[in-house]
Amino acid sequence: MLVLTRRIGESVRIDGDIEVTLLEIKGDSVRIGVKAPRETRIQRTEIVEAVVAENVSAAAETGAGAESAIAAALARGRESRTS
């Protein structure tokens, strides 16, 4: 991990077209601004981790019955296309 020191209003450029600017510091909170091309995905890590954890939890709850239900649904779909 690269660690940099910045003052309010100073920026860091990433890969030439992404700019991260330090906007404000209040107590233990830091506000940053990110300028990036529209196609660049910018996500908060804690949100991504929460979604992954929820997906893992949901997958664990479905159990073995879900696999056979999916296989049966696919088989019915194939049968209806060949009829």
PDB file of C-alpha atoms in Angstrom:
ATOM      1  CA  MET A   1       0.000   0.000   0.000  1.00  0.00           C
ATOM      2  CA  LEU A   2       1.257   3.428  -0.917  1.00  0.00           C
ATOM      3  CA  VAL A   3       0.741   5.966   1.890  1.00  0.00           C
ATOM      4  CA  LEU A   4       0.797   9.673   1.041  1.00  0.00           C
ATOM      5  CA  THR A   5       0.426  12.864   3.032  1.00  0.00           C
ATOM      6  CA  ARG A   6      -1.931  15.478   1.546  1.00  0.00           C
ATOM      7  CA  ARG A   7      -3.271  18.808   2.745  1.00  0.00           C
ATOM      8  CA  ILE A   8      -6.811  20.056   2.143  1.00  0.00           C
ATOM      9  CA  GLY A   9      -7.217  20.894  -1.534  1.00  0.00           C
ATOM     10  CA  GLU A  10      -4.290  18.717  -2.647  1.00  0.00           C
ATOM     11  CA  SER A  11      -4.855  15.819  -5.016  1.00  0.00           C
ATOM     12  CA  VAL A  12      -3.407  12.523  -6.137  1.00  0.00           C
ATOM     13  CA  ARG A  13      -3.721  11.344  -9.728  1.00  0.00           C
ATOM     14  CA  ILE A  14      -4.135   7.639 -10.474  1.00  0.00           C
ATOM     15  CA  ASP A  15      -3.474   6.190 -13.913  1.00  0.00           C
ATOM     16  CA  GLY A  16      -3.681   9.637 -15.509  1.00  0.00           C
ATOM     17  CA  ASP A  17      -7.474  10.004 -15.497  1.00  0.00           C
ATOM     18  CA  ILE A  18      -8.549   9.489 -11.864  1.00  0.00           C
ATOM     19  CA  GLU A  19      -8.052  12.333  -9.418  1.00  0.00           C
ATOM     20  CA  VAL A  20      -8.579  11.997  -5.651  1.00  0.00           C
ATOM     21  CA  THR A  21      -8.741  15.307  -3.751  1.00  0.00           C
ATOM     22  CA  LEU A  22      -8.711  15.833   0.009  1.00  0.00           C
ATOM     23  CA  LEU A  23     -11.708  18.104   0.666  1.00  0.00           C
ATOM     24  CA  GLU A  24     -12.158  18.329   4.419  1.00  0.00           C
ATOM     25  CA  ILE A  25     -11.002  16.916   7.748  1.00  0.00           C
ATOM     26  CA  LYS A  26     -13.426  16.899  10.708  1.00  0.00           C
ATOM     27  CA  GLY A  27     -12.258  15.015  13.785  1.00  0.00           C
ATOM     28  CA  ASP A  28     -11.586  11.427  12.747  1.00  0.00           C
ATOM     29  CA  SER A  29     -13.470  11.794   9.452  1.00  0.00           C
ATOM     30  CA  VAL A  30     -11.938  12.726   6.104  1.00  0.00           C
ATOM     31  CA  ARG A  31     -13.941  13.827   3.045  1.00  0.00           C
ATOM     32  CA  ILE A  32     -12.455  13.053  -0.330  1.00  0.00           C
ATOM     33  CA  GLY A  33     -13.577  13.847  -3.849  1.00  0.00           C
ATOM     34  CA  VAL A  34     -13.001  11.501  -6.776  1.00  0.00           C
ATOM     35  CA  LYS A  35     -12.987  12.598 -10.423  1.00  0.00           C
ATOM     36  CA  ALA A  36     -13.011   9.607 -12.732  1.00  0.00           C
ATOM     37  CA  PRO A  37     -14.421   8.543 -16.096  1.00  0.00           C
ATOM     38  CA  ARG A  38     -18.073   7.448 -15.925  1.00  0.00           C
ATOM     39  CA  GLU A  39     -17.170   3.841 -16.714  1.00  0.00           C
ATOM     40  CA  THR A  40     -14.918   3.619 -13.632  1.00  0.00           C
ATOM     41  CA  ARG A  41     -16.521   1.692 -10.771  1.00  0.00           C
ATOM     42  CA  ILE A  42     -16.005   3.397  -7.438  1.00  0.00           C
ATOM     43  CA  GLN A  43     -17.299   1.424  -4.466  1.00  0.00           C
ATOM     44  CA  ARG A  44     -17.028   1.749  -0.702  1.00  0.00           C
ATOM     45  CA  THR A  45     -15.157  -1.291   0.616  1.00  0.00           C
ATOM     46  CA  GLU A  46     -17.468  -1.809   3.600  1.00  0.00           C
ATOM     47  CA  ILE A  47     -20.495  -1.983   1.264  1.00  0.00           C
ATOM     48  CA  VAL A  48     -18.806  -4.477  -1.078  1.00  0.00           C
ATOM     49  CA  GLU A  49     -17.806  -6.645   1.902  1.00  0.00           C
ATOM     50  CA  ALA A  50     -21.355  -6.537   3.319  1.00  0.00           C
ATOM     51  CA  VAL A  51     -22.849  -7.619  -0.027  1.00  0.00           C
ATOM     52  CA  VAL A  52     -20.351 -10.473  -0.346  1.00  0.00           C
ATOM     53  CA  ALA A  53     -21.121 -11.637   3.217  1.00  0.00           C
ATOM     54  CA  GLU A  54     -24.868 -11.506   2.531  1.00  0.00           C
ATOM     55  CA  ASN A  55     -24.453 -13.483  -0.706  1.00  0.00           C
ATOM     56  CA  VAL A  56     -22.390 -16.143   1.074  1.00  0.00           C
ATOM     57  CA  SER A  57     -24.997 -16.343   3.828  1.00  0.00           C
ATOM     58  CA  ALA A  58     -27.881 -16.625   1.350  1.00  0.00           C
ATOM     59  CA  ALA A  59     -26.066 -19.320  -0.622  1.00  0.00           C
ATOM     60  CA  ALA A  60     -25.415 -21.325   2.554  1.00  0.00           C
ATOM     61  CA  GLU A  61     -29.100 -21.141   3.535  1.00  0.00           C
ATOM     62  CA  THR A  62     -30.361 -22.530   0.216  1.00  0.00           C
ATOM     63  CA  GLY A  63     -28.925 -25.966   0.927  1.00  0.00           C
ATOM     64  CA  ALA A  64     -28.556 -28.933  -1.386  1.00  0.00           C
ATOM     65  CA  GLY A  65     -32.208 -28.808  -2.497  1.00  0.00           C
ATOM     66  CA  ALA A  66     -31.579 -25.631  -4.458  1.00  0.00           C
ATOM     67  CA  GLU A  67     -29.129 -27.353  -6.803  1.00  0.00           C
ATOM     68  CA  SER A  68     -31.603 -30.069  -7.743  1.00  0.00           C
ATOM     69  CA  ALA A  69     -34.406 -27.485  -8.159  1.00  0.00           C
ATOM     70  CA  ILE A  70     -32.245 -25.493 -10.588  1.00  0.00           C
ATOM     71  CA  ALA A  71     -31.316 -28.641 -12.521  1.00  0.00           C
ATOM     72  CA  ALA A  72     -34.997 -29.623 -12.772  1.00  0.00           C
ATOM     73  CA  ALA A  73     -35.971 -26.148 -14.006  1.00  0.00           C
ATOM     74  CA  LEU A  74     -33.253 -26.260 -16.662  1.00  0.00           C
ATOM     75  CA  ALA A  75     -34.388 -29.695 -17.780  1.00  0.00           C
ATOM     76  CA  ARG A  76     -38.003 -28.496 -18.093  1.00  0.00           C
ATOM     77  CA  GLY A  77     -36.789 -25.537 -20.164  1.00  0.00           C
ATOM     78  CA  ARG A  78     -34.893 -27.828 -22.512  1.00  0.00           C
ATOM     79  CA  GLU A  79     -37.920 -30.120 -22.857  1.00  0.00           C
ATOM     80  CA  SER A  80     -40.237 -27.248 -23.731  1.00  0.00           C
ATOM     81  CA  ARG A  81     -37.868 -26.027 -26.461  1.00  0.00           C
ATOM     82  CA  THR A  82     -37.640 -29.468 -28.097  1.00  0.00           C
ATOM     83  CA  SER A  83     -41.425 -30.099 -28.020  1.00  0.00           C
TER      84      SER A  83
END
